[in-house]
Coordinates of N, CA and C in Angstrom, one line a residue:
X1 N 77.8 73.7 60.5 CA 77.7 74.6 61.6 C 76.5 75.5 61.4
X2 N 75.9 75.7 62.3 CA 74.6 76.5 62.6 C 74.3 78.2 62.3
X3 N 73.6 78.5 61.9 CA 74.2 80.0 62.1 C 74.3 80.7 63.9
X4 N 73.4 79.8 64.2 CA 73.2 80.2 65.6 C 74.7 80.0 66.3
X5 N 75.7 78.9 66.1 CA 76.7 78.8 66.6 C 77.8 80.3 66.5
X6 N 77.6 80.7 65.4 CA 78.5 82.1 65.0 C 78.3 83.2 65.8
X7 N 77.0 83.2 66.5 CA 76.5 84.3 67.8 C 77.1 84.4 68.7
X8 N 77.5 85.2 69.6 CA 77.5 85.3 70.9 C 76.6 85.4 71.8
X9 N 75.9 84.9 73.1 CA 74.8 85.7 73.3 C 75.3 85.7 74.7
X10 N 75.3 86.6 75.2 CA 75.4 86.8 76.9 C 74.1 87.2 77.9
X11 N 74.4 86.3 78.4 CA 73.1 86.3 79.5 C 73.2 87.5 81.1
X12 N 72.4 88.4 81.2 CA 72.6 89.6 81.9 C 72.1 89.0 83.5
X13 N 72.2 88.7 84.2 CA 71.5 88.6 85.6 C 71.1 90.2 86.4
X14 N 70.0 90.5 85.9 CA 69.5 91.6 86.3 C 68.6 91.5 87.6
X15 N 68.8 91.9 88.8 CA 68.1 91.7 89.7 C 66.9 92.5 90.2
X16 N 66.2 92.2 90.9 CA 65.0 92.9 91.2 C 65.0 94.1 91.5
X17 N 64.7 94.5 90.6 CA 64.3 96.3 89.9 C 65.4 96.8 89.2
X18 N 66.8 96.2 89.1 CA 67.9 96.4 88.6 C 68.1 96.5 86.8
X19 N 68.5 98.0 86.2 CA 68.1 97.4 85.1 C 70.0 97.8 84.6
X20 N 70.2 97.1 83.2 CA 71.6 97.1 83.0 C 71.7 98.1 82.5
X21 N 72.7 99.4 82.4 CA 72.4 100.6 82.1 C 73.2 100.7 80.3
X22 N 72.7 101.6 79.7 CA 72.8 102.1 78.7 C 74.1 102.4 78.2
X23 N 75.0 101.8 77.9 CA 76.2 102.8 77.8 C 76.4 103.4 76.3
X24 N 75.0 103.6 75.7 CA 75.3 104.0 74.3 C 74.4 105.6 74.6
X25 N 73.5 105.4 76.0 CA 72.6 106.5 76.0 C 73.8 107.9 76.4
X26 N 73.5 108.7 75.2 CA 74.2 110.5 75.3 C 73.2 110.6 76.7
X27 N 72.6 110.5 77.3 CA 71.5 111.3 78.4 C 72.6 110.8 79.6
X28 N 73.1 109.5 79.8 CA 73.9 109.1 81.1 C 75.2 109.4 81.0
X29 N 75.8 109.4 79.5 CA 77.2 110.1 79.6 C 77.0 111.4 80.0
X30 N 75.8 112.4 80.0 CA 75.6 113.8 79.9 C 75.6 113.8 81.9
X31 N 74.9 112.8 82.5 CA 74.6 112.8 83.9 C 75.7 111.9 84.5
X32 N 76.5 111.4 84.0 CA 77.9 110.9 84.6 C 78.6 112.0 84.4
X33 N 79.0 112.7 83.7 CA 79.4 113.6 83.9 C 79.4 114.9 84.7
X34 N 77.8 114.9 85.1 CA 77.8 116.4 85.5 C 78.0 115.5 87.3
X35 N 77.7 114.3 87.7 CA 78.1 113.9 89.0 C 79.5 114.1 89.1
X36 N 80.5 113.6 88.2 CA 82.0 114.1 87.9 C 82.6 115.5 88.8
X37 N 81.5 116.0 87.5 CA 81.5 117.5 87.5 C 81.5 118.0 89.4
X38 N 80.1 118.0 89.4 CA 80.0 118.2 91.3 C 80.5 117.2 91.8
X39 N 81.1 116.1 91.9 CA 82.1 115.4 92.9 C 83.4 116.5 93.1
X40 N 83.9 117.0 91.8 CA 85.3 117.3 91.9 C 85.1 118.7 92.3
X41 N 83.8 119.7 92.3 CA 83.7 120.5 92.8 C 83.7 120.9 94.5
X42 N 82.8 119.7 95.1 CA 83.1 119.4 96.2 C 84.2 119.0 96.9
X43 N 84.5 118.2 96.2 CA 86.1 117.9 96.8 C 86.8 118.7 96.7
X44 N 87.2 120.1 95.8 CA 87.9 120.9 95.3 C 87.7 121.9 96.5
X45 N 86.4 122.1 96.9 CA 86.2 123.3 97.9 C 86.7 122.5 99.3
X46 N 86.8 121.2 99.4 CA 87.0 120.9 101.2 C 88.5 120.9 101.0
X47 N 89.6 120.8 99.5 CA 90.7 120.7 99.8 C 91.3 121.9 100.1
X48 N 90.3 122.8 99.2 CA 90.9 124.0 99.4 C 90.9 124.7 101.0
X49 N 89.5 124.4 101.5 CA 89.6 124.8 103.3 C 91.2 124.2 103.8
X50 N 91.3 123.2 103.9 CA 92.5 122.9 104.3 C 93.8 123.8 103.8
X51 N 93.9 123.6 102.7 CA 94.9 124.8 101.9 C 95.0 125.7 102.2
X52 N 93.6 126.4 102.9 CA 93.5 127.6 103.5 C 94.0 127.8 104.8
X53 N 94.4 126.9 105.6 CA 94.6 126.5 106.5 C 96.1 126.6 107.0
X54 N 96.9 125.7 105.9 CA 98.3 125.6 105.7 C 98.7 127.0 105.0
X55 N 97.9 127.8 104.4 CA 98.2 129.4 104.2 C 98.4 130.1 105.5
X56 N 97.6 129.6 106.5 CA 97.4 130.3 107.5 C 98.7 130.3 108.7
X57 N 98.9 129.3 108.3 CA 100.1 128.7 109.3 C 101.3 128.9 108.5
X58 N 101.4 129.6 107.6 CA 102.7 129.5 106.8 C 103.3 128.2 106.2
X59 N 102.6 127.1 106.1 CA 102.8 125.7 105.4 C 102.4 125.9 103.7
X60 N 101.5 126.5 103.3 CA 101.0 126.7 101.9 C 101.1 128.3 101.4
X61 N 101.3 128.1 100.2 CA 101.4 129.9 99.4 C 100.8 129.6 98.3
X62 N 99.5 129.9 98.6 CA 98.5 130.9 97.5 C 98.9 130.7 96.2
X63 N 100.1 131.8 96.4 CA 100.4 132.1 95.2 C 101.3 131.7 94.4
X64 N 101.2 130.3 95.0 CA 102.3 129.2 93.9 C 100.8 128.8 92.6
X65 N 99.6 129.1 93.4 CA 98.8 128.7 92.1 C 99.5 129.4 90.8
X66 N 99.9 130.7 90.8 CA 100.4 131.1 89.6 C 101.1 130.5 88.7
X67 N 101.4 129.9 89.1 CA 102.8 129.0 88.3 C 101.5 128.3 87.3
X68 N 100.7 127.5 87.6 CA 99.7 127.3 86.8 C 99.1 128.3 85.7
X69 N 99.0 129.3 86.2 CA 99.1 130.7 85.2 C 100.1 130.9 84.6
X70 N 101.4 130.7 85.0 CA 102.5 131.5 84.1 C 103.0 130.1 82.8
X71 N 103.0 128.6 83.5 CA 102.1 127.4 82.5 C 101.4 127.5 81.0
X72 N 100.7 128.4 81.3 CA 99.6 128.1 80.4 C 99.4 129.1 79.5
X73 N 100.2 130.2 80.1 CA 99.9 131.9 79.2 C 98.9 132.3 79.6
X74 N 98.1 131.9 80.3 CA 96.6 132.6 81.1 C 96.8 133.8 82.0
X75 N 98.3 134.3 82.4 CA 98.1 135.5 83.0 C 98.0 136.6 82.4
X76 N 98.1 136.9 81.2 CA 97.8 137.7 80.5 C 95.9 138.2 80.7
X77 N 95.1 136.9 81.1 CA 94.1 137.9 81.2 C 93.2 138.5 82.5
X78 N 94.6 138.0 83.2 CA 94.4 139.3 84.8 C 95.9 139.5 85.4
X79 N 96.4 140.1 84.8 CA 98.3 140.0 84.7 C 98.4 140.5 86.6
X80 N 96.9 141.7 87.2 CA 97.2 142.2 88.5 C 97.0 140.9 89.5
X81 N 96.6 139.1 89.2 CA 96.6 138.3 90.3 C 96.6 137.1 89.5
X82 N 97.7 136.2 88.8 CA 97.8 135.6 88.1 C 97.4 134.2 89.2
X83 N 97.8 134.5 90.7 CA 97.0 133.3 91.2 C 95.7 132.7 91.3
X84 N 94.9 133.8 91.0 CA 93.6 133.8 90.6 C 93.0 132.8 89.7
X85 N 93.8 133.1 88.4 CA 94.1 132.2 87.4 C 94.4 131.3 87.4
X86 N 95.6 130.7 88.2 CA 95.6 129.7 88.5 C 94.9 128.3 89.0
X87 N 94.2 129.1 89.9 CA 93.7 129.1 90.8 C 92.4 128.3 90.2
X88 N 92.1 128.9 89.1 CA 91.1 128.6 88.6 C 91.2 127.3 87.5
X89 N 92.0 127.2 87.3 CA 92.8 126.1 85.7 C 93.0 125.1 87.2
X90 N 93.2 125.2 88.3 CA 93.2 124.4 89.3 C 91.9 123.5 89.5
X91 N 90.7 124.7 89.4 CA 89.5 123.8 89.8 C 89.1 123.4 88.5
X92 N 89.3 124.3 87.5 CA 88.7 122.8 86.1 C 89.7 121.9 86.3
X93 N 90.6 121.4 86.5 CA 91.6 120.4 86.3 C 90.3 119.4 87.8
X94 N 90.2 119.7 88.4 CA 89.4 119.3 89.9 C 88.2 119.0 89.2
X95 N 87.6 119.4 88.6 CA 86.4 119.2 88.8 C 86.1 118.3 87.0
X96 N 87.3 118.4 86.1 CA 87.2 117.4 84.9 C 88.1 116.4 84.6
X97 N 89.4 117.1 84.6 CA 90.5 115.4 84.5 C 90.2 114.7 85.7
X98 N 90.4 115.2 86.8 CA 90.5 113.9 88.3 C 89.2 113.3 88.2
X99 N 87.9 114.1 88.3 CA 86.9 113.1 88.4 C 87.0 112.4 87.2
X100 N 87.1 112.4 85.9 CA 86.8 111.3 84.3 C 88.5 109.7 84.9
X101 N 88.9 110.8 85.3 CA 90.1 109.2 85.8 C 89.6 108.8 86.9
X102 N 89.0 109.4 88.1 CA 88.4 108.9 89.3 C 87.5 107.4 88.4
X103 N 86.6 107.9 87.6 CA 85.4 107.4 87.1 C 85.7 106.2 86.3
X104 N 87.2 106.3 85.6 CA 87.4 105.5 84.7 C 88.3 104.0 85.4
X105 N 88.8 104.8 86.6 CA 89.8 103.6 87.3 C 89.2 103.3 88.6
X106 N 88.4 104.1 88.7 CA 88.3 104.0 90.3 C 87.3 102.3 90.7
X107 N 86.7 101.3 89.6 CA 86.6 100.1 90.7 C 87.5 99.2 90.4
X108 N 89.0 99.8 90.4 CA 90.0 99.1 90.4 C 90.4 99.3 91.3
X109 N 90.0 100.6 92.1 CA 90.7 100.8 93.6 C 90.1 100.5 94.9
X110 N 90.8 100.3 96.0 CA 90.9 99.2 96.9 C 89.5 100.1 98.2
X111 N 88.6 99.1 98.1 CA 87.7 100.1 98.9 C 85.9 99.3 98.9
X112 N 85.5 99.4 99.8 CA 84.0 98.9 99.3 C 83.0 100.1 98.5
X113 N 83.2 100.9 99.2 CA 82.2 101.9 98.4 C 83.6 103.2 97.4
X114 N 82.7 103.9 96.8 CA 83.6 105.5 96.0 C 84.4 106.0 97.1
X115 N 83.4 106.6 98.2 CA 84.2 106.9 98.9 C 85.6 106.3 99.8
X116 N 85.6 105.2 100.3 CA 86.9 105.1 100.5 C 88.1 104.8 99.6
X117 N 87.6 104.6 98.4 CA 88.5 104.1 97.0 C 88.9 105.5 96.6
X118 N 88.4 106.5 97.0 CA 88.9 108.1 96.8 C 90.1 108.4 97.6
X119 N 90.1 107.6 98.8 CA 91.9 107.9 100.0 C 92.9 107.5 98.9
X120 N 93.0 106.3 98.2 CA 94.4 105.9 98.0 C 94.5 107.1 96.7
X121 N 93.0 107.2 95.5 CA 93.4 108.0 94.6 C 94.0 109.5 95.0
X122 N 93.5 110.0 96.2 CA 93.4 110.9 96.3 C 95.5 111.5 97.0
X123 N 96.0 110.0 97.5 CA 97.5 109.9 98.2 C 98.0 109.9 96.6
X124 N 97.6 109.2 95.6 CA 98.6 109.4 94.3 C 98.1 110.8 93.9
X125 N 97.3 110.9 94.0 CA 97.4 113.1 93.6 C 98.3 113.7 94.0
X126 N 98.2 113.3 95.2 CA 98.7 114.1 96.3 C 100.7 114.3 95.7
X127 N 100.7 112.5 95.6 CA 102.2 112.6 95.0 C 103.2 113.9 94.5
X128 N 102.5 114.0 92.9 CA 102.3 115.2 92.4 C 102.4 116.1 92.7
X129 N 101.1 116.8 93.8 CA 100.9 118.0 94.2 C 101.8 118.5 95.0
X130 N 102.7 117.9 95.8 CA 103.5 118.2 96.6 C 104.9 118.4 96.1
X131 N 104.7 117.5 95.3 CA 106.2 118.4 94.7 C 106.4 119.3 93.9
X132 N 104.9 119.9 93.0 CA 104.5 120.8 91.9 C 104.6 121.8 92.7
X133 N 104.3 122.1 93.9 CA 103.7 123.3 94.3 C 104.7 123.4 95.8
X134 N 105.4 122.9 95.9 CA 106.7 122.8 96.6 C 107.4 123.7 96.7
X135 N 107.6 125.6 97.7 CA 107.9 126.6 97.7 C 109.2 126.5 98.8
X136 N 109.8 125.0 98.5 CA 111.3 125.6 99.6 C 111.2 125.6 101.2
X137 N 110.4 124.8 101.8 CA 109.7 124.5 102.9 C 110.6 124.0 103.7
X138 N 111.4 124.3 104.4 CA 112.0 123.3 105.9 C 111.6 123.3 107.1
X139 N 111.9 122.2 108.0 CA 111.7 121.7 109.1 C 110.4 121.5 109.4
X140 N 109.9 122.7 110.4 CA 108.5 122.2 110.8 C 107.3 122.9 109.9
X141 N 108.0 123.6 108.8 CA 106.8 124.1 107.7 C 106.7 122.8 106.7
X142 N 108.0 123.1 107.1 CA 108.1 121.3 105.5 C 107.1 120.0 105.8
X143 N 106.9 119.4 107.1 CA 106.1 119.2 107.7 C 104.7 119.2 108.0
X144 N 104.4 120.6 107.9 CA 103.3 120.8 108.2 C 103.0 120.6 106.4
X145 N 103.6 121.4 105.8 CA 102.9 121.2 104.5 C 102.8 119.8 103.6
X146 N 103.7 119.1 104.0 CA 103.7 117.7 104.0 C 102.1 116.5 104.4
X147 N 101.6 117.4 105.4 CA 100.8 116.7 106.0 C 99.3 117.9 105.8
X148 N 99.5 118.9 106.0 CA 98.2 119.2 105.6 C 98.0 118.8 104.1
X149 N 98.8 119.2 103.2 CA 98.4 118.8 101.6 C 98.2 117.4 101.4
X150 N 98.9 116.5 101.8 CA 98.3 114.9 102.4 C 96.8 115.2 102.8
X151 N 96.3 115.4 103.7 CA 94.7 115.7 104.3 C 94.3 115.9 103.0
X152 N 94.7 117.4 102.6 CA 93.3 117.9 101.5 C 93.0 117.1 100.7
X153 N 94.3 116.1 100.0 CA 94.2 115.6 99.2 C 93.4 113.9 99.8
X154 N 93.2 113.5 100.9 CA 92.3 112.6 101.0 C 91.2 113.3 101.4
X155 N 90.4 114.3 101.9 CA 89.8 115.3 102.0 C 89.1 115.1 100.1
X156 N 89.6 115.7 99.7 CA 89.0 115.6 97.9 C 88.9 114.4 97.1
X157 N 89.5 113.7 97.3 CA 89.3 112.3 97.3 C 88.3 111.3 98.1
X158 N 87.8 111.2 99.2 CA 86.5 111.3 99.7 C 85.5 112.2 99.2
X159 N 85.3 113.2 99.4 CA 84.3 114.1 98.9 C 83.7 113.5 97.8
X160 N 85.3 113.3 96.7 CA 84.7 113.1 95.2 C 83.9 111.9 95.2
X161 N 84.6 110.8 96.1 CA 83.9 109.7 96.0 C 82.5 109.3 96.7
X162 N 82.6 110.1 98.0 CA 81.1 110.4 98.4 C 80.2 110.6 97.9
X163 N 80.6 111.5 96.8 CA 79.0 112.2 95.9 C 79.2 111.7 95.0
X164 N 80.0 110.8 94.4 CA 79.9 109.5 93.2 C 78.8 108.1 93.8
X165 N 79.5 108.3 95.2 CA 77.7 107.0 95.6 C 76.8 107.5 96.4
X166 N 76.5 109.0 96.8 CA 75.2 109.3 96.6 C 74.8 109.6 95.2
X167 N 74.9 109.9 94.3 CA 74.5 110.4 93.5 C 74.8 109.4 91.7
X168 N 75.3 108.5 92.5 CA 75.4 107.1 91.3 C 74.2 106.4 91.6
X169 N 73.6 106.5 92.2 CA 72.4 105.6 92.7 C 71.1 105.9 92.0
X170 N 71.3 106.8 91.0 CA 70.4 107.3 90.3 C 69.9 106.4 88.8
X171 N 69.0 106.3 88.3 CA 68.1 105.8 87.6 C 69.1 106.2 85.9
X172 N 69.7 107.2 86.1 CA 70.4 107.7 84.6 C 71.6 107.7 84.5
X173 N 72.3 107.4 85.5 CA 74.0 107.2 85.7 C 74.3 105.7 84.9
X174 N 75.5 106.3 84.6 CA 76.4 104.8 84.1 C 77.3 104.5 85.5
X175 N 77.7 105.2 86.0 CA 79.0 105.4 87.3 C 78.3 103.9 88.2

């Protein structure tokens, strides 16, 4: 047997201008990440309009973010609006765990581009979210809050994946 037989060698079809990307380069994990980063930021702010919305109409309360504060021991360091806090452990959670799983599962989900593969991720968030943050809601609040927090959460789920294919198209991205 050859030594050549003991190799593996795989053949890349790289097409015109297409180069295979780096997955060893620190520079594209550094730029996959910060797209992550602003996907979930954006998504984070359109879900929240909506949020703001179902506050408005008595469907959503603010200040169930706290419970994410009272969670974590973090209201200790604004004890006068622990939703705040929350609030905020909300958008790192948005803008690091969901986008790195968005990133990691998402061309297993059902969709031609990010963006529409962001609806179905964004209905299993939603799962979750609705029952975490679930303040005792009946009839037509229960409802409402049923269905606006559904939206935001395909709302954030688009967004994220929106600005994962504008901004995967770039020359230093692994995504």
């Amino acid at each position: 047997m050859a030594d050549n037989d003991t190799q593996t060698v795989m053949e890349v079809d790289v097409s015109e201008g297409a180069t295979e990307p780096d997955y060893d380069s620190i520079t594209g994990i550094v730029v996959d990440g910060f797209i992550g980063a602003v996907g979930g930021l954006v998504g984070t702010a359109v879900m929240t309009a909506v949020l703001l919305v179902g506050a408005t109409l008595g469907a959503f309360d603010l200040n169930s973010f706290a419970v994410l504060a009272e969670l974590t021991g973090t209201q200790t360091f604004f004890p006068s609006n622990p939703a705040a806090i929350g609030y905020l452990i909300f958008l790192g959670g948005g803008m690091v765990t969901w986008p790195l799983l968005f990133a990691s599962i998402g061309s297993y989900l059902p969709g031609e581009k990010y963006a529409t593969k962001g609806l179905p991720y964004g209905f299993v968030l939603w799962t979750g979210f609705a029952l975490a943050f679930y303040e005792g809601y009946t009839g037509v609040l229960l409802a409402l809050y049923l269905v606006l927090t559904l939206i935001a959460h395909f709302a954030y789920g688009f967004a994220l994946g929106a600005v994962f294919d504008y901004l995967s198209n770039r020359s230093t991205t692994l995504v």
